[in-house]
Short mmCIF file of C-alpha atoms and ligand atoms in Angstrom, two decimals:
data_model
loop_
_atom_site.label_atom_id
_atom_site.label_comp_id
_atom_site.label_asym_id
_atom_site.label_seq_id
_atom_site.Cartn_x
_atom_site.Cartn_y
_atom_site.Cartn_z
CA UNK F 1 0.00 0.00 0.00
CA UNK F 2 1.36 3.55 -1.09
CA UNK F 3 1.88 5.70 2.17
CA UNK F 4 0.89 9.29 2.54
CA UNK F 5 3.54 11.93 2.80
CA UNK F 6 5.24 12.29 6.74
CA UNK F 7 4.05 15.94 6.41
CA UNK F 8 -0.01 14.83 6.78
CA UNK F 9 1.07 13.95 10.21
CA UNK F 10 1.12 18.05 11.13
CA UNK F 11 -2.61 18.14 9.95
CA UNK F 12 -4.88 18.21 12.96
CA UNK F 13 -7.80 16.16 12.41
CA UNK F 14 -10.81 18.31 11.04
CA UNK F 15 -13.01 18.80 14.27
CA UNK F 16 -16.54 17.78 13.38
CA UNK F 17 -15.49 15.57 10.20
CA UNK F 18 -18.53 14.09 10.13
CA UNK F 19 -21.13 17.44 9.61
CA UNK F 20 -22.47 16.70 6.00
CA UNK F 21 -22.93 13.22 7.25
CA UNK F 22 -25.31 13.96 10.26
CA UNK F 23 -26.70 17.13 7.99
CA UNK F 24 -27.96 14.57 4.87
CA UNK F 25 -29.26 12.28 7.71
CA UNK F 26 -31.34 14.97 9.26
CA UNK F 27 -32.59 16.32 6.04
CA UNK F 28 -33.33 12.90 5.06
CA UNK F 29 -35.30 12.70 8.40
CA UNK F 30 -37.02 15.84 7.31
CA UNK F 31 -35.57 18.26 9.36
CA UNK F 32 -35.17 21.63 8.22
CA UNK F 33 -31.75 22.44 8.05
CA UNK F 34 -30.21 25.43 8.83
CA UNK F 35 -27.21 25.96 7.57
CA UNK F 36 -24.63 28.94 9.34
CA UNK F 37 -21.49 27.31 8.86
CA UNK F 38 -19.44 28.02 6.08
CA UNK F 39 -19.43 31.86 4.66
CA UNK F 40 -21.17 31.01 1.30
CA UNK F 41 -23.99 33.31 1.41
CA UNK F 42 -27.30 32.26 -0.80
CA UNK F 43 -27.32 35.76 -2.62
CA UNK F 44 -26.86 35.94 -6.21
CA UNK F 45 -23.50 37.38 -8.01
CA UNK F 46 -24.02 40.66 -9.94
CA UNK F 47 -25.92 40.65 -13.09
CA UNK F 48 -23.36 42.32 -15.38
CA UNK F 49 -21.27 39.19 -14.13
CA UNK F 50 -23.45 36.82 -15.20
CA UNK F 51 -23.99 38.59 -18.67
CA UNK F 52 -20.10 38.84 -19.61
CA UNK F 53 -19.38 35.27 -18.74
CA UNK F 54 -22.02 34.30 -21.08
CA UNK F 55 -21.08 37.14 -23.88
CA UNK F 56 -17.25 35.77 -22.85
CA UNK F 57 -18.27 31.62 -23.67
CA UNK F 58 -18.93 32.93 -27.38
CA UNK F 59 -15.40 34.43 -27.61
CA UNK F 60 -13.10 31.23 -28.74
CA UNK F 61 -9.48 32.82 -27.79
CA UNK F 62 -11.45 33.11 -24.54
CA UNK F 63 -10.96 29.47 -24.01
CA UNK F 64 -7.58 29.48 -24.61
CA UNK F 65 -5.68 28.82 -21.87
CA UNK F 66 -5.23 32.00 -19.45
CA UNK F 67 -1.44 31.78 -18.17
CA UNK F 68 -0.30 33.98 -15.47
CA UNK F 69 -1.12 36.95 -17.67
CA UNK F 70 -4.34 35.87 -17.59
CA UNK F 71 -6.84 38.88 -19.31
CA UNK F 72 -4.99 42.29 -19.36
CA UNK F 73 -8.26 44.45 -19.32
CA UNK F 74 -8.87 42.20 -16.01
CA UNK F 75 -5.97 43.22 -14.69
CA UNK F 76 -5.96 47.20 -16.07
CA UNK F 77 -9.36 46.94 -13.75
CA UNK F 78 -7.41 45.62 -10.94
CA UNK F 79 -5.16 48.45 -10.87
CA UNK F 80 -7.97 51.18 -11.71
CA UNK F 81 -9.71 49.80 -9.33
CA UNK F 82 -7.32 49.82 -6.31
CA UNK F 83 -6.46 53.28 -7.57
CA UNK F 84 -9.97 54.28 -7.23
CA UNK F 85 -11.11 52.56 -3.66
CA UNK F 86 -7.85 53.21 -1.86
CA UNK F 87 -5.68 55.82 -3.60
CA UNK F 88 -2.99 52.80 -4.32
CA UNK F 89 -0.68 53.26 -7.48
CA UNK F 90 -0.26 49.37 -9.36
CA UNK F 91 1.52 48.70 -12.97
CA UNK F 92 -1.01 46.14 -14.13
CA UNK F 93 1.25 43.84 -15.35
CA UNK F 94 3.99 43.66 -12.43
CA UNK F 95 2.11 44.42 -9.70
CA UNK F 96 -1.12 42.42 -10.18
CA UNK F 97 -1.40 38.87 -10.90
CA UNK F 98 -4.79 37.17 -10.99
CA UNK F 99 -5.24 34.21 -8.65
CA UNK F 100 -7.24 31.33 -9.12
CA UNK F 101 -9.29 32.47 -5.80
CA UNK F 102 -7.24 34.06 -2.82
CA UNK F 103 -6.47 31.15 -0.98
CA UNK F 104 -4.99 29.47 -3.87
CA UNK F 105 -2.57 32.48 -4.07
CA UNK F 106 -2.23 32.87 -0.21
CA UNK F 107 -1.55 28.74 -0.15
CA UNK F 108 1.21 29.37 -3.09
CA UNK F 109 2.84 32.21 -1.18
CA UNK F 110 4.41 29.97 1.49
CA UNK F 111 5.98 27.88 -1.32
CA UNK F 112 7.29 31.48 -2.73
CA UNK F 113 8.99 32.60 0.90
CA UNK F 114 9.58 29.57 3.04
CA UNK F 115 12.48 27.32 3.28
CA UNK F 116 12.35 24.45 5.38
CA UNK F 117 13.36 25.33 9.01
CA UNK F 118 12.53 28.91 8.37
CA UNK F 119 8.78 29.95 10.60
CA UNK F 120 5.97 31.56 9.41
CA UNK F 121 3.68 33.90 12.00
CA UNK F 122 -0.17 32.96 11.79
CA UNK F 123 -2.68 34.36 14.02
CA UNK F 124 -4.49 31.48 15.62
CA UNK F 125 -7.88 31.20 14.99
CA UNK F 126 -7.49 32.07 11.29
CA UNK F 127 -8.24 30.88 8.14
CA UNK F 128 -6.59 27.42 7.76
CA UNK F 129 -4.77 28.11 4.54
CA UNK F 130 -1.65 29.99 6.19
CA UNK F 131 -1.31 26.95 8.34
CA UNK F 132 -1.71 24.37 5.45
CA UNK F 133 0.34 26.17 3.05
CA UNK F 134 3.11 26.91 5.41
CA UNK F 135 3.29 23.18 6.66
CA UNK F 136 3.53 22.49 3.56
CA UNK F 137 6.47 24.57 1.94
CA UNK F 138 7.85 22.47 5.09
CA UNK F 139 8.28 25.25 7.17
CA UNK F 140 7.06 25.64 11.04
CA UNK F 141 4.10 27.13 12.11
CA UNK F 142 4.07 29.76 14.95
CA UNK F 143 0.85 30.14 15.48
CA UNK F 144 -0.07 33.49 17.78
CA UNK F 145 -3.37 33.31 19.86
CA UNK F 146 -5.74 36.18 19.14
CA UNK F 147 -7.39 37.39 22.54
CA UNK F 148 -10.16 39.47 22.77
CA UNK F 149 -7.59 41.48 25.53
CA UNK F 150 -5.75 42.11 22.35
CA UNK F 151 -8.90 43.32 20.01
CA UNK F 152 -7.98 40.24 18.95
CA UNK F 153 -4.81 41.52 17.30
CA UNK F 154 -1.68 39.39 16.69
CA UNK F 155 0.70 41.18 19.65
CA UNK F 156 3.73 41.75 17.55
CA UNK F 157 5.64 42.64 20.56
CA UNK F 158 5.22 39.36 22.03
CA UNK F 159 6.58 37.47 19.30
CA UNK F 160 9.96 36.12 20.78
CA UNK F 161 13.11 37.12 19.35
CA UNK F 162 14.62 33.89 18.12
CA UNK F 163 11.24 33.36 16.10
CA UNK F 164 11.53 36.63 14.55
CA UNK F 165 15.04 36.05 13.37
CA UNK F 166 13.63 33.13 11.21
CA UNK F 167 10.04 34.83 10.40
CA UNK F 168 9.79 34.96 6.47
CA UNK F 169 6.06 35.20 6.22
CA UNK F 170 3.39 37.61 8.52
CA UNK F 171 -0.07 36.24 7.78
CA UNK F 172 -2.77 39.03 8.93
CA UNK F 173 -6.48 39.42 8.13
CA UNK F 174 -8.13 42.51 8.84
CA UNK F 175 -11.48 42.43 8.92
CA UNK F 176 -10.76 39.05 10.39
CA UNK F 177 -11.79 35.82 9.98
CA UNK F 178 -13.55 34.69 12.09
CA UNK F 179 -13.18 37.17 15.00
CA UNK F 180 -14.43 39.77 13.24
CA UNK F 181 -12.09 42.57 14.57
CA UNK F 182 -11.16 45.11 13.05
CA UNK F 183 -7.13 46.81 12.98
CA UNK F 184 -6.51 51.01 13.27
CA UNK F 185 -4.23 51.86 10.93
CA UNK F 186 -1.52 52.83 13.71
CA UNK F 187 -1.36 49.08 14.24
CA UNK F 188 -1.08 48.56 10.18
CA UNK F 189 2.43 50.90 11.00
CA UNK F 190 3.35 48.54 13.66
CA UNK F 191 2.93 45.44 11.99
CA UNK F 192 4.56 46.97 8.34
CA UNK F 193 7.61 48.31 10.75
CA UNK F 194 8.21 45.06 12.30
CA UNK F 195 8.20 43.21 8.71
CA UNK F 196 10.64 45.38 7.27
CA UNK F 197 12.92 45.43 10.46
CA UNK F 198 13.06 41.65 10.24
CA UNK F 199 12.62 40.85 6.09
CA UNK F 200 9.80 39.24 6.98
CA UNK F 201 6.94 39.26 3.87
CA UNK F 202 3.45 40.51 5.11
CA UNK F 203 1.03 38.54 3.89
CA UNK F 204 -2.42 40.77 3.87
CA UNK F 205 -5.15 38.73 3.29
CA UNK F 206 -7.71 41.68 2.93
CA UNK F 207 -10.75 39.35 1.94
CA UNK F 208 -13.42 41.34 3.50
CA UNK F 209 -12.58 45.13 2.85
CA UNK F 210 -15.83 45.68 1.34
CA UNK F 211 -17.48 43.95 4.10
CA UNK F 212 -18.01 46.73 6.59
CA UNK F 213 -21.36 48.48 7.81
CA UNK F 214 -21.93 51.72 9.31
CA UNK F 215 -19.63 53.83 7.37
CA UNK F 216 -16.54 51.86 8.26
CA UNK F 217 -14.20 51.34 5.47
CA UNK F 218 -11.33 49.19 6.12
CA UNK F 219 -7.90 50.36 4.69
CA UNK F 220 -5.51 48.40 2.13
CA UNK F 221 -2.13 47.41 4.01
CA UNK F 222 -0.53 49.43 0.73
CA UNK F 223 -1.55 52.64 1.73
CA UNK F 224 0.83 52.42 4.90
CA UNK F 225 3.92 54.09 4.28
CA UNK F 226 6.97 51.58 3.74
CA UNK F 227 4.35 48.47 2.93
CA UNK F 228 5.20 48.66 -0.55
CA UNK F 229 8.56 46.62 0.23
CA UNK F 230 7.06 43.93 1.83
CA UNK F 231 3.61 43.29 1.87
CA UNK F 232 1.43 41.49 -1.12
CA UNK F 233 -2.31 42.10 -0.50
CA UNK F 234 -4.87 39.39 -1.27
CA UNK F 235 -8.34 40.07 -2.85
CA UNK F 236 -11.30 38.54 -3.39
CA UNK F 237 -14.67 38.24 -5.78
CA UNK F 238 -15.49 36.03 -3.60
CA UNK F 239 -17.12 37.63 -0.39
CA UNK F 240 -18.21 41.21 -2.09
CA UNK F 241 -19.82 39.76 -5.27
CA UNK F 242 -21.54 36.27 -3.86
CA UNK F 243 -18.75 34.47 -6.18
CA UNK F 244 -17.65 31.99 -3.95
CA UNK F 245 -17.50 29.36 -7.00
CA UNK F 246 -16.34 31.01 -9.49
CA UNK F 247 -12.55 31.19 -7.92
CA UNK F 248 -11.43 34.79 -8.60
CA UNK F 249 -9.14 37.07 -6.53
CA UNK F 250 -5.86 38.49 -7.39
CA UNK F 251 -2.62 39.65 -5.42
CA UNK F 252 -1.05 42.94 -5.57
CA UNK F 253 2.27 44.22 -4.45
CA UNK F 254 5.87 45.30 -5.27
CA UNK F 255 6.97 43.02 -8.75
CA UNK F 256 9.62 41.26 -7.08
CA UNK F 257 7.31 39.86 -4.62
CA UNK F 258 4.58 39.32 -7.13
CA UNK F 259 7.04 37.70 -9.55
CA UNK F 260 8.05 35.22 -6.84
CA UNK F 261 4.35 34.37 -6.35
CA UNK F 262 3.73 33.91 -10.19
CA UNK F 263 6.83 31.23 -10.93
CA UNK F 264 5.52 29.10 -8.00
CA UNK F 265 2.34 29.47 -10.15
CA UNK F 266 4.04 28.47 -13.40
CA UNK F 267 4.71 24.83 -11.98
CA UNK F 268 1.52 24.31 -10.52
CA UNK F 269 -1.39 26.11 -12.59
CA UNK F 270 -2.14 27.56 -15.89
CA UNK F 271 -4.09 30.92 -14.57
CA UNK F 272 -8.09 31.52 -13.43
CA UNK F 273 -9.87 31.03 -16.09
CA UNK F 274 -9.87 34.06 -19.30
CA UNK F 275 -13.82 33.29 -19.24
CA UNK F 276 -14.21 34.04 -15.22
CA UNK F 277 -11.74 37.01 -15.60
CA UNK F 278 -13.79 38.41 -17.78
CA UNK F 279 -16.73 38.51 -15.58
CA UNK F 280 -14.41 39.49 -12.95
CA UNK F 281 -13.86 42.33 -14.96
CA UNK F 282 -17.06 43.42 -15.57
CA UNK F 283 -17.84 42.89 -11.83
CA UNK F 284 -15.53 45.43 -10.39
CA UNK F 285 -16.52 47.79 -12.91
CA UNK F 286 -19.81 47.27 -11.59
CA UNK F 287 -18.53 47.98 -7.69
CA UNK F 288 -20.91 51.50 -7.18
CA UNK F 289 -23.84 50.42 -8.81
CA UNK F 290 -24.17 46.75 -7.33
CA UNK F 291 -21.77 46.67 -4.33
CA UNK F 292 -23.62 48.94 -1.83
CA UNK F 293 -26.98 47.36 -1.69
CA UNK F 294 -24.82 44.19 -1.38
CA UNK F 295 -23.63 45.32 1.54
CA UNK F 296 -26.83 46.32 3.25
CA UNK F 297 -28.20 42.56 2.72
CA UNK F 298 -25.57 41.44 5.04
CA UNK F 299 -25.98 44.87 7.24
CA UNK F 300 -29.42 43.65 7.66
CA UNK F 301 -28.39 40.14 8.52
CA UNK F 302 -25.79 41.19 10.95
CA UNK F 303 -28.31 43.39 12.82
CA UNK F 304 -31.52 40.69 12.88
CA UNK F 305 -28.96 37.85 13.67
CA UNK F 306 -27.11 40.09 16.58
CA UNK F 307 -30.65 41.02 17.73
CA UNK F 308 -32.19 37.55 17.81
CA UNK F 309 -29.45 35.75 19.16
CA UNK F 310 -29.25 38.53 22.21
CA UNK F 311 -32.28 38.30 22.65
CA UNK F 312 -31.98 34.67 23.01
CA UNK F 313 -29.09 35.20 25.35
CA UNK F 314 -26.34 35.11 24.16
CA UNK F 315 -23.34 37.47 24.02
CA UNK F 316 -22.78 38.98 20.89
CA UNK F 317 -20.96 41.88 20.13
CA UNK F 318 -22.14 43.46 17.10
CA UNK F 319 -19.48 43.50 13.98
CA UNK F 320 -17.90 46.45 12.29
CA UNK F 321 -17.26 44.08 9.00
CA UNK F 322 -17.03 40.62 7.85
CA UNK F 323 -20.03 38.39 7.47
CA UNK F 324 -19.87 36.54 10.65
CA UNK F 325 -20.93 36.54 14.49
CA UNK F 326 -18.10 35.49 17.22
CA UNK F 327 -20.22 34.25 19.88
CA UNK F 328 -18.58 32.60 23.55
CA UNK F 329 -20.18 29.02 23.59
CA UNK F 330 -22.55 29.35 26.77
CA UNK F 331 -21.97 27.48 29.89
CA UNK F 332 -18.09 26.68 29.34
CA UNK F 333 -18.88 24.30 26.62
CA UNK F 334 -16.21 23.16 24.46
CA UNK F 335 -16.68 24.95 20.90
CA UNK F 336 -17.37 21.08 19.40
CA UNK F 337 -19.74 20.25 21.65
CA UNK F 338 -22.31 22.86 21.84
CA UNK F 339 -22.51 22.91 17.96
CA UNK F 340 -22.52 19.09 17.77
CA UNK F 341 -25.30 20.12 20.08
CA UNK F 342 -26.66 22.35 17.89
CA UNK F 343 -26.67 20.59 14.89
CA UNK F 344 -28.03 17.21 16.34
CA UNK F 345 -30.65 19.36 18.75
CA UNK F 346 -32.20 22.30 16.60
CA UNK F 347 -31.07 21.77 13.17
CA UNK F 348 -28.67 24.65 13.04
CA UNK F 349 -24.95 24.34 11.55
CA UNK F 350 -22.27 26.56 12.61
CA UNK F 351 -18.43 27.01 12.66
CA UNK F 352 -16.60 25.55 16.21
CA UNK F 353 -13.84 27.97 16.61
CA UNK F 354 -11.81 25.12 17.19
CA UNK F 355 -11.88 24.39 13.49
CA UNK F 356 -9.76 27.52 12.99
CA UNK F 357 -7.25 26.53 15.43
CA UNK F 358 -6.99 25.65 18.83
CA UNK F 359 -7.25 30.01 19.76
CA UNK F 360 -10.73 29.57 18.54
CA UNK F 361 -11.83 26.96 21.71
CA UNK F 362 -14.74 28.55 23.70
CA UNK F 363 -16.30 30.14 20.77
CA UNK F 364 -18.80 29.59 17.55
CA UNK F 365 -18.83 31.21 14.44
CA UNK F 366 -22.03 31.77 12.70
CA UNK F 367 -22.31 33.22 9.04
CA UNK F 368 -25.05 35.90 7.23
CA UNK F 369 -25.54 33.39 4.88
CA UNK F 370 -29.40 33.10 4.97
CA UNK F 371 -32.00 36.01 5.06
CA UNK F 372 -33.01 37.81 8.67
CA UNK F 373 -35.97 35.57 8.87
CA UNK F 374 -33.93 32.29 8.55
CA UNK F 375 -31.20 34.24 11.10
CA UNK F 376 -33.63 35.07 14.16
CA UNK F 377 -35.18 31.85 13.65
CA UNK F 378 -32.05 30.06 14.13
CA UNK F 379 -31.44 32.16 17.10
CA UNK F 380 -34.54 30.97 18.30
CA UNK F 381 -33.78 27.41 18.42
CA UNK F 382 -30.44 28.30 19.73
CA UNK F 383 -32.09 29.67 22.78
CA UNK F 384 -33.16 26.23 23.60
CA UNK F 385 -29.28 25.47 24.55
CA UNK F 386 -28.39 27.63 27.10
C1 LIG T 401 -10.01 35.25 5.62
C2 LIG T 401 -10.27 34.64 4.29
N1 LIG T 401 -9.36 34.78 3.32
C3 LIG T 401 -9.54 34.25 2.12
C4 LIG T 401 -10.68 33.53 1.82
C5 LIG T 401 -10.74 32.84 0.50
O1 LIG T 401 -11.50 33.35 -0.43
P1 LIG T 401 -11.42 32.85 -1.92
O2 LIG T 401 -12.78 32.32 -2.21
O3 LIG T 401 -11.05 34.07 -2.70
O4 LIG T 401 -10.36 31.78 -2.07
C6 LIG T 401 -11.65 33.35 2.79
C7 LIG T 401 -12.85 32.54 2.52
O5 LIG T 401 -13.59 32.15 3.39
C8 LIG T 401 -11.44 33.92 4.06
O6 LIG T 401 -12.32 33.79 5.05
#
């Protein structure tokens, strides 16, 4: 029998393996389902998305395959774009490179910047990919717990010497997954100051920067003065546009880090498709007329789910940005058990905070992912567990 590689054995096992099993049961049982756990909202992508991926399947060289060029007006709408939102100067061609969805480029990264025995800093809970792809490039993990004494920031300062002298990678998500928090951009300084005094790459994973309420508008890490050396920012169609499966996002940053990302590419892909780029394109040139009302749908969600689930009793704090809730688990259960509870009890599925490493114990994460009315009645069954 083959064996699997040694490097499997850094994998923790996947708490609560076995969801979609008990889910299809219970459907099958005629339950009705609730499902909160992953952040793949039911809301449609933008029309004008929709329309140039069909106008784009009639163009043949469209099928071609995309390379890491991938579409160039794609990219010239990258950079116009970024220009536009956050005042951020890119060449389209060497400091933009479309990714075949943002994890897939924040995954490649490690293999771009890490050399066995060298570390890589991840905030811890967070999302899994800085941990997989680290592991592995074969590099070590040094995974920082995010504390709600911190805002739930990665303390920089605390991040012991002898691991900073072998740092080549900073992972940091602001809005975060799945905390929610938020960072100032005095901390931004901190964290692009403490790269560049120890060559470390930042890795920005800026997923949810349109994903803010209440006139909040989260910054890009390349507007901070002296970022332009080391940080590459991630972006994503994903989260703003409801195009979870069409697997769009690109990178952006100075060309030599960019570059380094692209050859690791070269090996291992052949670019996001010209067909999805396209719509991509048409997408973000869609942003004013489309976004904002996209971003009220979840504003609404946030408030009814907040509401409801307070009302239940729970302890929510309401959240700036991102498309979550980061509840405490009531009663000192474990994060696994109260939503194997809740799954098995009321039908609802949501995110243990254990899934996103072990700083995530003690907590749930539930996503907007359903309407209000779906929301507050999932925080009414909920109310049956405490
Ligand atoms: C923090 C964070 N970064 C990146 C992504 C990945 O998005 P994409 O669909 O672009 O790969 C997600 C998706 O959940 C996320 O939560």
């Amino acid at each position: 029998m083959p064996r699997v590689a040694a490097r499997f054995a850094a994998f923790p096992k996947y708490p609560l393996s076995d969801v979609p099993e008990i889910k299809r049961r219970l459907k099958a049982e005629g339950v009705d389902v609730i499902d909160l756990g992953a952040g793949d909202a039911d809301l449609a992508p933008p029309p004008a998305a929709v329309a140039a991926l069909q106008a784009a399947a009639e163009i043949t060289e469209l099928s071609r395959y995309p390379y890491q060029l991938g579409l160039p007006s794609f990219r010239e709408q990258v950079a116009a774009w970024m220009g536009q939102r956050f005042g951020v100067a890119l060449d389209p061609f060497t400091e933009v490179l479309p990714l075949i969805g943002s994890k897939e480029g924040i995954a490649h990264a490690a293999f771009a910047f890490l050399d066995p025995g060298d570390a890589a800093v991840i905030p811890d809970p967070g999302y899994q990919c800085y941990f997989g792809g680290t592991v592995l490039a074969g590099a070590q993990p040094y995974l920082v717990p995010l504390r709600a004494e911190h805002d739930f920031l990665v303390p920089l300062g605390d991040i012991p010497g002898d691991v900073a002298r072998r740092a080549r990678i900073l992972y940091l998500n602001y809005p975060n997954n799945p905390t929610t928090a938020v960072a100032s951009r005095e901390y931004l300084r901190d964290a692009v100051r403490w790269c560049r005094e120890h060559d470390v790459v930042l890795a920005y994973d800026n997923a949810y920067s349109e994903m803010a309420f209440d006139g909040y508008r989260p910054p890009s890490i390349l507007e901070i003065e002296g970022a332009r050396e080391v940080a590459l920012e991630f972006h994503s169609l994903s989260k703003t546009y409801n195009m979870t499966g069409w697997r769009i996002g690109w990178v952006a940053g100075a060309p030599e880090l960019v570059a380094a990302l692209a050859r690791v590419k070269n090996f291992v892909d052949t670019g996001a498709s010209l067909l999805v780029q396209a719509a991509a394109q048409a997408a973000l040139a869609a942003y004013d007329d489309w976004v904002p009302q996209n971003i009220e749908r979840f504003r609404e969600r946030r408030d009814a789910a907040a509401a409801a689930l307070r009302d239940a009793g729970y302890d929510v704090i309401v959240p700036r940005a991102t498309m979550y809730l980061w509840v405490p688990t009531p009663g000192g259960a474990t994060s696994e058990e109260f939503v194997r509870r809740a799954l098995t009890e009321t039908g609802t599925v949501l995110m243990p905070g254990s899934a996103l490493g072990a700083g995530g114990e003690g907590f749930f994460r539930l996503a907007l992912t359903r309407p209000p009315e779906r929301l507050a009645e999932a925080a009414r069954r909920l109310r049956r567990l405490l």
